[in-house]
Amino acid sequence: MNFPLPLTDMLGHWGSYSVYFIIGIAFGFVLENAGFGNSPKLAAQFYFKELTVFKVMFTAVVTAMILTFLATAIGILDFNLVFVPETYVWPGLLGGLIMGVGFVIGGFCPGTSLVASATFKVDGWFFVGGVLFGIVAFGETVQWYPSFFESSLLGRFTLDQLFGLPLGVIVVAVTVIALIAFVGAEWAETRFGGMSKDNHSAAWRKPIIATALTLAVITLIIGQPTHEDRWNQIADAEQTRIDNREVQINPEEVLDWMNDARINVRLLDIRPEGDFNLFHIIESEHWHMDEITNPKSIAKLHLEPANTLFFIIGNNESDALEVWKYLRAETVPNLYLLEGGINEWVKTFTDAELANAIYDENLAASGFGYQFTSALGDRQPGAYPIQHSDYEGELKVILELKRAAVSGGCG
Amino acid sequence: MTQQYPIKPTSGKSYWNPYIAGIALGVVLFLAILITGSGLGASGGLNRLIVQVQDWITPAHVDQVPYLLKMAGGDKNPLDNWIVFLTLGTIAGGLISGLLSGRAKLETTKGPNVSNRKRWLLAFIGGALMGYGARLARGCTSGQALSGGAVLSVGSWGIMLMLFAGAYLFAYALRKVWN
C-alpha cells in the first residue's frame, strides 16, 4: 500500500503543490475537450436533446470508481487515506438543489466556467463573477444559520455501508446502471435532439463496455482488504517495532509531548469505564473497544491535523497493544501507547506513600492496580503532573508526515 | 433558428466523443486520488482566491467572520492550499486545450434566441446560485458529484441527484433561453 504518495515528504510544502497544478492542467484540458466550455452544450442536457454532461460525468465517475476500488482491492492504494466527502444530509441536499437551479440558469458549473473563461467566453467570465459573488454571500450569511450548516452529519459514509452490501457489489451495480442509463440517454438524444445514429455507433464501444464490466467483476471477486489482510501486510515490520519497544512511550515522555504546544496530543483511554472514573490522565478521552474500532471513529482520527500524536492508554500494556495493532492496521499515523499503562503512570506521578498504600499487585497483573477510594477522575494530583524540568531522556516518538487527505477539491 | 445536436464549437476542431472524454476525465480523477488521496475540485480554489481579496481589502472583517477566519484569520494565507494550485492548473489546462484546438475565441456562448446582455446577466445570477450552493453543500459538481461520487460517498450521490433535480425543475421556465 504505497499510495497515496507522501507528497510533502517527497517534494516539500510548496513543491507538492506543483503536482496539483499538473493535475489541474489535465483536468482543465479534458473539460475543455469535452465541450464543457460551451454553455448551450451543457444546458441541452436539461431538455434531453444532448446528454453530453450526463455521459461525460457518469463515465468519469464509473471509470474512476472502478480504477480506485481495483487499486484498493489489490492493495496498492490505502482507502483509509483517500478523502471521502463527509455526508451532511440536509445542507448537502439543499445546496445541491440550489446548484442545480444555478446550473440551468447560468449554463455552467464552477469547473466548466473556468475552462469557458480560459477560452475567452464572455458568459464564462460573468458566471465566474457570479460564483465569486455567491461565495462571498455565503461567507457573510452562514453565520446566521450555523446550526443548519453543521446539522445531520453522518461522517464518512459510503454506499456499501448504506446498503449493507460488499463494496464490490456496489461497484458492479453502479457500472451496470450507468450502461443502462447510457442506452436511455442515446434514445433521448435521437428522439428529442434529432441526433443521427452515427453518433452512437462507434466500433470501439463494445470492447470498452466489456473492459469496464470485466474490471468491475474482478474488483468484486478480489474483494476489499479485510482488517486481517491489512494487519498481515504490515505485521512483520510492526511486530519488530513492538519487540524493539519503539512504540511504547514512558510516562515522562508522554507528559513532555502533552506540554509541547506545537503538538496536538490525543490520549485515547480504552480501559473499563469504572477504572477511567477512578483515575484518568487529564484531557484523556474514554473509548469503548467497539467504539474505537468503528470505521467512522477511525475516519475521524484520520481527519486530525498533521501534528497530532495519538497515545493509547491501557491499564497495562497488553490491552493497549491490541487496540494499537488494530488502529495501526487501519493506518492511523503517529500512534503510540503508554508504556506500562496507567499503572506505570500512577507509580511515576502520584505521591509514593499514597501509591504504595493503595497498590494491589494481584489487581495490577490484569487491570488497574490502584484502589482509589473514590472516583477522582482527573482531579487526583497525579492526573495532571506539573513538570518541573524538561524530559531529558531520548525521545522515542518520531513524527511522520504521511497523512490522509483531510480535504477534497472544495476544501 | 434551431440548434443542431450534438452542438459543435463555432471555431476549431470538434469536441471529443463524450464517452472518450468521460474515460479521460475518470483517469485524471483516478490519478488524483491515487497520487494525492484527494479528488478534483473547482469552487474551493475560487473560494480561497476571493477570500484573499477580501483579506486585502478588509482584514479586520475577515478576522470577525468565523467562516473566513478559518481560511484567512490573522496571518493565515488562504492561498497556501493545494486546491488553489489545482484551480490555477485547470484554467491553464483549459487555455492550452482551447489554443491547440482553435476553440479559444472571444465570444458569448448562448442559446439562439437570447441577447448577449441577457445571457451575461443570467450567467451571473446562475453563477451566484452555484457559488452559494457549492459552499452550502461543501463542494460543487467537481468536488462532490464527480470526486465524492467516484469514492461512493452517500452525501455526494445525494447532492448529485438534487443537482440534476433542481436543474430539471427549472428547465421548463428557461426553455426560451436555451432553445
Coordinates of C-alpha atoms in Angstrom, one line a residue:
Chain A
M1 CA 0.0 0.0 0.0
N2 CA 2.3 2.7 -1.3
F3 CA -0.4 5.1 -2.4
P4 CA -1.4 7.9 -1.9
L5 CA 2.1 9.3 -2.0
P6 CA 3.5 11.3 0.9
L7 CA 3.9 14.4 -1.4
T8 CA 5.0 16.8 1.3
D9 CA 7.8 14.5 2.4
M10 CA 8.9 14.0 -1.2
L11 CA 8.6 17.5 -2.6
G12 CA 8.3 19.8 0.3
H13 CA 5.4 22.0 1.3
W14 CA 5.2 24.3 -1.8
G15 CA 6.9 21.7 -4.1
S16 CA 4.0 19.3 -3.5
Y17 CA 1.6 22.0 -4.9
S18 CA 3.3 21.5 -8.4
V19 CA 1.7 18.1 -8.6
Y20 CA -1.8 19.6 -8.0
F21 CA -1.0 22.2 -10.7
I22 CA -0.2 19.5 -13.2
I23 CA -3.3 17.5 -12.2
G24 CA -5.3 20.8 -12.7
I25 CA -3.9 21.2 -16.2
A26 CA -5.0 17.7 -17.1
F27 CA -8.4 18.4 -15.6
G28 CA -8.9 21.6 -17.5
F29 CA -7.6 20.1 -20.7
V30 CA -10.1 17.3 -20.6
L31 CA -13.0 19.5 -19.6
E32 CA -12.4 21.8 -22.5
N33 CA -12.1 19.0 -25.0
A34 CA -15.3 17.5 -23.7
G35 CA -17.1 20.7 -24.8
F36 CA -17.7 21.9 -21.3
G37 CA -16.7 25.5 -22.2
N38 CA -19.8 25.8 -24.3
S39 CA -22.9 26.6 -22.3
P40 CA -25.7 25.6 -24.8
K41 CA -24.0 22.2 -25.0
L42 CA -24.2 21.8 -21.2
A43 CA -27.8 23.2 -21.0
A44 CA -29.1 20.9 -23.7
Q45 CA -28.8 18.2 -21.1
F46 CA -31.9 19.6 -19.3
Y47 CA -34.0 19.4 -22.5
F48 CA -33.0 15.8 -23.3
K49 CA -31.6 17.0 -26.6
E50 CA -27.9 16.3 -25.9
L51 CA -26.8 14.4 -22.8
T52 CA -23.1 15.1 -23.0
V53 CA -22.9 16.3 -19.4
F54 CA -24.5 13.2 -18.1
K55 CA -22.4 10.9 -20.3
V56 CA -19.1 12.5 -19.5
M57 CA -19.8 12.8 -15.8
F58 CA -21.2 9.3 -15.3
T59 CA -18.5 7.7 -17.5
A60 CA -15.9 9.6 -15.4
V61 CA -17.4 8.5 -12.1
V62 CA -17.6 4.9 -13.2
T63 CA -14.1 4.9 -14.6
A64 CA -12.5 6.5 -11.5
M65 CA -14.6 4.3 -9.2
I66 CA -13.6 1.0 -10.9
L67 CA -9.9 2.0 -11.0
T68 CA -9.9 3.3 -7.4
F69 CA -11.5 0.2 -5.9
L70 CA -9.5 -2.1 -8.1
A71 CA -6.4 -0.4 -6.7
T72 CA -7.6 -0.8 -3.1
A73 CA -8.6 -4.4 -3.8
I74 CA -5.1 -5.4 -5.0
G75 CA -3.6 -3.4 -2.2
I76 CA -1.6 -0.6 -3.8
L77 CA -3.9 2.1 -2.6
D78 CA -5.0 2.6 1.1
F79 CA -8.6 3.7 1.0
N80 CA -8.3 5.0 4.6
L81 CA -6.0 7.7 3.3
V82 CA -8.4 8.7 0.5
F83 CA -10.6 11.7 1.1
V84 CA -14.3 10.8 1.1
P85 CA -16.5 13.9 1.5
E86 CA -18.4 13.7 4.8
T87 CA -22.2 13.4 4.5
Y88 CA -24.2 16.3 5.8
V89 CA -27.7 15.3 4.7
W90 CA -29.8 18.5 4.7
P91 CA -27.2 21.2 3.9
G92 CA -26.0 18.9 1.1
L93 CA -29.4 18.3 -0.4
L94 CA -30.4 21.9 -0.3
G95 CA -27.0 23.0 -1.6
G96 CA -27.3 20.5 -4.4
L97 CA -30.8 21.8 -5.3
I98 CA -29.6 25.5 -5.4
M99 CA -26.6 24.4 -7.6
G100 CA -29.0 22.7 -10.0
V101 CA -31.1 25.8 -10.4
G102 CA -27.9 27.8 -10.9
F103 CA -26.7 25.3 -13.5
V104 CA -29.8 25.7 -15.7
I105 CA -29.9 29.5 -15.3
G106 CA -26.2 30.1 -15.8
G107 CA -25.3 27.3 -18.1
F108 CA -22.1 26.3 -16.3
C109 CA -20.8 24.8 -13.1
P110 CA -17.7 26.2 -11.3
G111 CA -15.3 23.9 -13.1
T112 CA -16.7 24.3 -16.5
S113 CA -16.9 28.1 -16.1
L114 CA -13.1 28.1 -15.5
V115 CA -12.4 26.5 -18.9
A116 CA -15.0 28.7 -20.6
S117 CA -13.3 31.7 -19.1
A118 CA -9.9 30.4 -20.1
T119 CA -11.0 30.1 -23.7
F120 CA -12.4 33.7 -23.7
K121 CA -16.1 33.0 -23.4
V122 CA -17.6 36.2 -22.1
D123 CA -20.5 34.4 -20.4
G124 CA -17.9 32.3 -18.6
W125 CA -16.4 35.4 -17.1
F126 CA -19.8 36.6 -15.9
F127 CA -20.5 33.2 -14.4
V128 CA -17.2 33.1 -12.6
G129 CA -18.0 36.6 -11.3
G130 CA -21.3 35.3 -10.1
V131 CA -19.7 32.3 -8.4
L132 CA -17.3 34.6 -6.5
F133 CA -20.3 36.8 -5.5
G134 CA -22.2 33.7 -4.3
I135 CA -19.2 32.5 -2.3
V136 CA -18.8 35.9 -0.6
A137 CA -22.5 36.0 0.1
F138 CA -22.3 32.5 1.7
G139 CA -19.3 33.5 3.8
E140 CA -21.3 36.5 5.1
T141 CA -24.6 34.8 5.7
V142 CA -23.7 31.3 7.0
Q143 CA -23.2 32.9 10.5
W144 CA -27.0 33.4 10.6
Y145 CA -27.7 29.7 10.4
P146 CA -24.6 27.8 11.7
S147 CA -26.6 25.0 13.3
F148 CA -28.3 24.1 10.0
F149 CA -24.9 24.2 8.2
E150 CA -23.4 21.8 10.7
S151 CA -26.5 19.6 11.0
S152 CA -27.3 16.0 10.0
L153 CA -23.6 14.9 9.9
L154 CA -23.2 11.2 9.1
G155 CA -19.5 11.3 8.8
R156 CA -17.5 9.3 6.3
F157 CA -20.4 7.3 4.9
T158 CA -20.2 5.2 1.7
L159 CA -22.9 3.5 -0.4
D160 CA -21.8 0.0 0.6
Q161 CA -22.4 1.0 4.3
L162 CA -25.8 2.5 3.4
F163 CA -27.0 -0.7 1.7
G164 CA -25.1 -3.1 3.9
L165 CA -23.5 -4.8 0.8
P166 CA -19.9 -5.6 -0.1
L167 CA -18.2 -2.7 -1.9
G168 CA -17.6 -4.8 -5.0
V169 CA -21.4 -5.3 -5.4
I170 CA -21.9 -1.6 -5.4
V171 CA -19.1 -1.1 -8.0
V172 CA -20.7 -3.7 -10.3
A173 CA -24.2 -2.3 -9.7
V174 CA -23.2 1.3 -10.5
T175 CA -21.4 0.2 -13.6
V176 CA -24.5 -1.8 -14.9
I177 CA -26.8 1.1 -14.0
A178 CA -24.6 3.5 -15.9
L179 CA -24.6 1.3 -19.0
I180 CA -28.4 1.1 -18.9
A181 CA -28.7 4.8 -18.4
F182 CA -26.4 5.5 -21.4
V183 CA -28.8 3.5 -23.6
G184 CA -31.7 5.6 -22.3
A185 CA -29.6 8.8 -22.9
E186 CA -29.0 7.8 -26.5
W187 CA -32.6 7.1 -27.1
A188 CA -33.5 10.5 -25.8
E189 CA -30.9 12.2 -28.0
T190 CA -32.3 10.6 -31.1
R191 CA -35.9 11.2 -30.0
F192 CA -35.7 14.8 -28.7
G193 CA -32.4 16.1 -30.2
G194 CA -32.8 14.6 -33.6
M195 CA -29.4 13.2 -33.4
S196 CA -28.4 10.7 -36.1
K197 CA -27.5 7.1 -35.2
D198 CA -23.9 7.8 -36.4
N199 CA -23.2 9.5 -33.1
H200 CA -24.0 6.2 -31.3
S201 CA -22.3 3.5 -33.3
A202 CA -18.5 3.7 -32.9
A203 CA -16.7 0.4 -33.2
W204 CA -14.7 0.8 -30.0
R205 CA -17.8 0.9 -27.8
K206 CA -18.2 -2.9 -27.3
P207 CA -14.6 -3.5 -26.2
I208 CA -14.8 -0.6 -23.7
I209 CA -18.1 -1.9 -22.3
A210 CA -16.6 -5.4 -21.9
T211 CA -13.4 -4.0 -20.3
A212 CA -15.4 -1.9 -17.8
L213 CA -17.6 -4.9 -16.8
T214 CA -14.7 -7.2 -16.5
L215 CA -12.7 -4.9 -14.3
A216 CA -15.8 -4.3 -12.1
V217 CA -16.4 -8.0 -11.7
I218 CA -12.7 -8.6 -10.9
T219 CA -13.0 -5.9 -8.2
L220 CA -15.9 -7.7 -6.8
I221 CA -14.2 -11.1 -6.9
I222 CA -10.9 -9.9 -5.3
G223 CA -12.9 -8.0 -2.6
Q224 CA -11.6 -5.2 -0.5
P225 CA -8.9 -6.0 2.1
T226 CA -10.3 -7.1 5.4
H227 CA -8.9 -5.8 8.7
E228 CA -6.8 -9.0 9.0
D229 CA -5.4 -8.5 5.4
R230 CA -4.4 -5.0 6.4
W231 CA -2.6 -6.2 9.5
N232 CA -0.9 -9.1 7.7
Q233 CA 0.6 -6.6 5.2
I234 CA 2.4 -4.7 7.9
A235 CA 2.7 -7.4 10.6
D236 CA 6.4 -8.2 10.2
A237 CA 7.6 -4.6 10.3
E238 CA 5.2 -3.6 13.1
Q239 CA 6.0 -6.6 15.3
T240 CA 9.7 -5.7 15.1
R241 CA 8.9 -2.2 16.3
I242 CA 6.8 -3.6 19.1
D243 CA 9.6 -6.1 20.1
N244 CA 12.2 -3.3 20.0
R245 CA 9.9 -1.3 22.2
E246 CA 9.8 1.6 19.7
V247 CA 6.1 2.3 20.2
Q248 CA 5.8 2.0 24.0
I249 CA 6.4 5.5 25.4
N250 CA 7.2 6.0 29.0
P251 CA 5.0 8.4 31.1
E252 CA 7.7 11.2 31.3
E253 CA 8.0 11.4 27.6
V254 CA 4.2 11.3 27.1
L255 CA 3.9 14.2 29.6
D256 CA 6.7 16.0 27.7
W257 CA 4.6 15.8 24.5
M258 CA 1.5 16.9 26.3
N259 CA 3.3 20.0 27.3
D260 CA 4.5 20.7 23.8
A261 CA 2.2 23.5 22.5
R262 CA 3.1 22.7 18.9
I263 CA 1.8 19.1 19.1
N264 CA -1.9 18.1 19.3
V265 CA -1.9 15.1 21.7
R266 CA -4.8 12.8 21.8
L267 CA -4.9 10.4 24.8
L268 CA -7.2 7.5 23.9
D269 CA -8.1 5.7 27.1
I270 CA -9.5 2.2 26.4
R271 CA -9.8 0.9 29.9
P272 CA -13.2 -0.2 31.5
E273 CA -15.3 2.8 32.4
G274 CA -15.1 2.2 36.1
D275 CA -11.3 2.4 36.1
F276 CA -11.5 5.5 34.0
N277 CA -13.8 7.1 36.5
L278 CA -11.5 6.2 39.4
F279 CA -8.5 7.8 37.7
H280 CA -7.5 9.1 34.3
I281 CA -4.9 11.4 32.8
I282 CA -6.1 14.9 32.3
E283 CA -7.5 15.6 28.8
S284 CA -7.7 11.9 28.1
E285 CA -10.8 10.6 26.3
H286 CA -12.6 7.4 27.3
W287 CA -13.3 5.0 24.4
H288 CA -15.1 1.7 24.5
M289 CA -13.4 -1.1 22.5
D290 CA -16.2 -1.4 19.9
E291 CA -16.5 2.3 19.6
I292 CA -12.8 2.9 18.7
T293 CA -12.8 0.1 16.1
N294 CA -15.8 1.5 14.3
P295 CA -14.9 2.7 10.8
K296 CA -16.4 6.1 11.4
S297 CA -14.3 6.7 14.6
I298 CA -11.2 5.7 12.6
A299 CA -12.1 8.1 9.8
K300 CA -12.3 10.8 12.4
L301 CA -8.8 10.0 13.7
H302 CA -7.6 10.4 10.1
L303 CA -9.1 13.9 9.9
E304 CA -6.9 15.2 12.7
P305 CA -4.2 17.7 11.7
A306 CA -0.7 16.5 10.8
N307 CA 0.8 17.5 14.1
T308 CA -1.3 15.0 16.0
L309 CA 0.1 12.3 18.3
F310 CA -2.1 9.5 19.5
F311 CA -1.3 7.6 22.7
I312 CA -3.3 4.5 23.6
I313 CA -3.8 4.2 27.4
G314 CA -4.5 0.8 28.9
N315 CA -4.2 -0.4 32.4
N316 CA -1.2 -2.4 31.4
E317 CA 0.4 -2.7 28.0
S318 CA -1.3 -5.8 26.7
D319 CA -4.8 -4.3 26.5
A320 CA -3.4 -1.1 24.8
L321 CA -1.3 -3.2 22.4
E322 CA -4.4 -4.9 20.9
V323 CA -6.0 -1.5 20.1
W324 CA -2.7 -0.2 18.9
K325 CA -2.4 -3.0 16.4
Y326 CA -6.0 -2.5 15.3
L327 CA -5.6 1.2 14.6
R328 CA -2.1 0.7 13.1
A329 CA -3.6 -1.8 10.6
E330 CA -6.1 1.0 9.7
T331 CA -3.1 3.3 9.0
V332 CA -3.7 5.7 11.9
P333 CA -0.4 7.7 11.9
N334 CA 1.8 8.8 14.8
L335 CA 0.3 6.1 17.0
Y336 CA 1.9 5.0 20.3
L337 CA 1.0 3.5 23.6
L338 CA 1.7 4.4 27.2
E339 CA 4.5 2.2 28.5
G340 CA 3.3 0.1 31.4
G341 CA -0.1 1.5 31.1
I342 CA -1.9 3.7 33.6
N343 CA -0.4 1.6 36.4
E344 CA 3.1 2.9 35.4
W345 CA 1.7 6.4 35.1
V346 CA 0.3 6.4 38.7
K347 CA 3.5 4.9 40.0
T348 CA 5.5 7.7 38.3
F349 CA 3.4 10.7 39.1
T350 CA 1.5 10.2 42.3
D351 CA 2.8 10.6 45.8
A352 CA 4.8 7.5 46.5
E353 CA 3.4 7.0 50.0
L354 CA -0.2 7.2 48.8
A355 CA 0.5 5.0 45.8
N356 CA 2.1 2.2 47.9
A357 CA -0.8 2.3 50.3
I358 CA -3.5 1.6 47.7
Y359 CA -1.5 -0.7 45.4
D360 CA -2.7 -4.2 44.9
E361 CA -0.3 -6.4 43.0
N362 CA -2.9 -9.0 42.0
L363 CA -5.2 -6.4 40.6
A364 CA -2.3 -4.8 38.7
A365 CA -1.5 -8.0 37.0
S366 CA -4.7 -8.0 35.0
G367 CA -6.1 -4.5 35.4
F368 CA -5.9 -1.2 37.4
G369 CA -3.7 -1.9 40.4
Y370 CA -4.5 1.2 42.5
Q371 CA -7.6 1.1 44.7
F372 CA -8.6 4.7 44.9
T373 CA -11.4 5.0 47.4
S374 CA -13.4 7.5 45.3
A375 CA -13.8 8.2 41.7
L376 CA -11.4 11.1 41.4
G377 CA -11.1 11.0 37.6
D378 CA -8.6 13.7 36.6
R379 CA -8.8 15.6 39.9
Q380 CA -6.2 13.3 41.6
P381 CA -3.0 15.4 41.5
G382 CA -1.2 12.5 39.7
A383 CA -3.6 13.1 36.7
Y384 CA -2.1 16.5 35.9
P385 CA 1.5 16.4 37.0
I386 CA 3.4 19.7 36.9
Q387 CA 6.6 19.0 35.2
H388 CA 9.5 20.7 36.9
S389 CA 12.1 20.1 34.3
D390 CA 12.0 19.0 30.7
Y391 CA 12.2 15.3 30.0
E392 CA 15.9 14.6 29.4
G393 CA 15.7 11.0 28.1
E394 CA 15.9 10.2 24.5
L395 CA 12.6 10.9 22.7
K396 CA 11.2 7.8 21.0
V397 CA 8.3 9.4 19.2
I398 CA 9.1 10.1 15.5
L399 CA 6.5 12.3 13.9
E400 CA 5.6 11.1 10.4
L401 CA 4.1 13.3 7.9
K402 CA 2.2 10.7 5.8
R403 CA -1.4 11.7 6.3
A404 CA -4.8 11.0 5.0
A405 CA -6.1 13.7 2.7
V406 CA -8.2 15.9 5.0
S407 CA -10.0 17.9 2.4
G408 CA -11.4 17.4 -1.0
G409 CA -11.5 19.5 -4.1
C410 CA -13.7 22.1 -2.4
G411 CA -11.7 22.5 0.9
Chain B
M1 CA -33.1 29.5 -35.7
T2 CA -32.7 26.0 -34.3
Q3 CA -29.8 24.1 -32.8
Q4 CA -28.2 21.1 -34.4
Y5 CA -27.2 18.3 -31.9
P6 CA -24.6 17.4 -30.9
I7 CA -23.6 21.1 -30.6
K8 CA -20.3 21.9 -32.2
P9 CA -17.8 24.7 -31.4
T10 CA -18.1 27.9 -33.5
S11 CA -14.4 27.5 -34.5
G12 CA -11.7 25.0 -34.4
K13 CA -11.7 21.2 -34.0
S14 CA -14.7 19.2 -32.9
Y15 CA -15.1 18.2 -29.3
W16 CA -14.2 14.7 -28.1
N17 CA -16.7 11.9 -28.1
P18 CA -18.4 12.2 -24.7
Y19 CA -17.5 8.6 -23.6
I20 CA -13.8 9.1 -24.5
A21 CA -13.9 12.5 -22.7
G22 CA -15.5 10.7 -19.7
I23 CA -12.9 8.0 -19.6
A24 CA -10.1 10.6 -19.8
L25 CA -11.7 12.6 -17.1
G26 CA -12.1 9.4 -15.0
V27 CA -8.5 8.5 -15.4
V28 CA -7.4 12.0 -14.4
L29 CA -9.6 11.8 -11.4
F30 CA -8.3 8.3 -10.5
L31 CA -4.7 9.5 -10.8
A32 CA -5.5 12.5 -8.5
I33 CA -7.0 10.0 -5.9
L34 CA -4.1 7.6 -6.3
I35 CA -1.3 10.1 -6.0
T36 CA -2.7 12.7 -3.7
G37 CA -5.6 11.0 -1.9
S38 CA -8.0 13.8 -2.8
G39 CA -10.2 14.2 -5.8
L40 CA -10.7 17.2 -8.1
G41 CA -12.4 20.5 -7.4
A42 CA -13.1 24.0 -8.6
S43 CA -15.2 26.0 -6.1
G44 CA -12.7 25.6 -3.3
G45 CA -9.9 27.3 -5.2
L46 CA -12.2 30.2 -6.2
N47 CA -13.3 30.4 -2.6
R48 CA -9.7 30.9 -1.4
L49 CA -8.9 33.4 -4.2
I50 CA -11.8 35.6 -3.3
V51 CA -11.1 35.3 0.5
Q52 CA -7.6 36.5 -0.3
V53 CA -9.1 39.6 -2.0
Q54 CA -11.4 40.2 1.0
D55 CA -8.4 39.8 3.3
W56 CA -6.5 42.5 1.3
I57 CA -9.5 44.9 1.4
T58 CA -11.0 44.3 4.9
P59 CA -8.6 42.2 7.0
A60 CA -10.4 43.2 10.2
H61 CA -13.7 42.0 8.8
V62 CA -12.2 38.6 7.8
D63 CA -11.0 38.2 11.4
Q64 CA -14.5 38.6 12.7
V65 CA -16.4 36.2 10.4
P66 CA -15.9 32.6 11.7
Y67 CA -16.2 31.0 8.2
L68 CA -13.5 33.3 6.8
L69 CA -11.3 33.2 9.9
K70 CA -10.6 29.5 9.3
M71 CA -9.0 30.3 5.9
A72 CA -7.5 33.8 6.3
G73 CA -7.6 34.7 10.0
G74 CA -4.6 36.5 11.5
D75 CA -1.5 35.7 9.3
K76 CA -3.0 32.7 7.7
N77 CA -2.5 32.7 3.9
P78 CA -5.7 31.5 2.1
L79 CA -3.6 30.8 -1.0
D80 CA -1.4 28.3 0.9
N81 CA -3.6 25.4 -0.1
W82 CA -3.3 22.8 -2.8
I83 CA -6.8 23.5 -4.1
V84 CA -5.7 26.9 -5.3
F85 CA -3.0 25.4 -7.4
L86 CA -5.4 22.8 -8.8
T87 CA -7.7 25.7 -9.8
L88 CA -4.9 27.6 -11.5
G89 CA -3.9 24.5 -13.3
T90 CA -7.5 24.0 -14.5
I91 CA -7.5 27.4 -16.1
A92 CA -4.1 26.8 -17.7
G93 CA -5.3 23.4 -19.0
G94 CA -8.4 24.9 -20.5
L95 CA -6.4 27.6 -22.2
I96 CA -3.9 25.1 -23.6
S97 CA -6.7 22.9 -25.0
G98 CA -8.5 25.9 -26.4
L99 CA -5.4 27.2 -28.2
L100 CA -4.4 23.8 -29.5
S101 CA -7.9 23.1 -30.9
G102 CA -8.6 26.6 -32.2
R103 CA -11.6 27.0 -29.9
A104 CA -10.1 29.8 -27.8
K105 CA -12.1 32.7 -29.3
L106 CA -13.7 35.8 -27.8
E107 CA -17.4 35.1 -27.9
T108 CA -20.5 34.5 -25.8
T109 CA -21.9 31.0 -25.8
K110 CA -25.7 31.2 -25.6
G111 CA -29.0 29.8 -26.9
P112 CA -30.0 31.0 -30.4
N113 CA -32.8 33.3 -29.2
V114 CA -31.3 35.3 -26.4
S115 CA -29.3 38.6 -26.4
N116 CA -25.7 38.8 -25.2
R117 CA -26.7 41.1 -22.3
K118 CA -29.4 38.8 -21.1
R119 CA -27.1 35.9 -21.3
W120 CA -24.5 37.7 -19.3
L121 CA -27.0 38.7 -16.6
L122 CA -28.3 35.1 -16.4
A123 CA -24.7 33.7 -16.3
F124 CA -24.0 36.0 -13.3
I125 CA -27.2 35.0 -11.5
G126 CA -26.7 31.3 -12.2
G127 CA -23.1 31.6 -11.0
A128 CA -24.1 33.3 -7.8
L129 CA -26.6 30.5 -7.0
M130 CA -24.0 27.9 -8.0
G131 CA -21.4 29.6 -5.7
Y132 CA -23.7 29.8 -2.8
G133 CA -25.0 26.3 -3.2
A134 CA -21.5 24.9 -3.6
R135 CA -20.4 26.3 -0.3
L136 CA -23.6 25.1 1.5
A137 CA -23.1 21.6 0.1
R138 CA -19.4 21.7 0.8
G139 CA -18.5 21.1 -2.8
C140 CA -19.6 21.7 -6.3
T141 CA -20.1 19.4 -9.3
S142 CA -16.3 18.6 -9.3
G143 CA -15.7 18.1 -5.6
Q144 CA -18.9 16.4 -4.7
A145 CA -20.7 14.9 -7.7
L146 CA -17.6 13.8 -9.5
S147 CA -14.9 13.1 -6.8
G148 CA -17.3 12.1 -4.0
G149 CA -19.4 10.1 -6.4
A150 CA -16.4 8.1 -7.5
V151 CA -15.5 7.1 -4.0
L152 CA -19.1 6.3 -3.3
S153 CA -19.9 8.9 -0.7
V154 CA -23.6 8.8 0.2
G155 CA -23.8 12.6 0.6
S156 CA -22.1 13.2 -2.7
W157 CA -24.6 11.0 -4.5
G158 CA -27.4 12.8 -2.8
I159 CA -26.0 16.1 -3.9
M160 CA -25.6 14.9 -7.5
L161 CA -29.2 13.7 -7.6
M162 CA -30.5 17.0 -6.2
L163 CA -28.4 19.0 -8.6
F164 CA -30.0 17.3 -11.6
A165 CA -33.4 17.5 -9.9
G166 CA -33.0 21.3 -9.4
A167 CA -31.9 21.8 -13.0
Y168 CA -34.7 19.8 -14.5
L169 CA -37.3 21.5 -12.2
F170 CA -36.4 24.9 -13.6
A171 CA -35.6 23.8 -17.2
Y172 CA -39.1 24.5 -18.5
A173 CA -39.1 28.0 -17.2
L174 CA -35.9 28.7 -19.0
R175 CA -36.7 26.9 -22.3
K176 CA -36.7 30.1 -24.3
V177 CA -33.2 31.0 -23.1
W178 CA -31.6 27.8 -24.3
N179 CA -33.7 26.6 -27.3

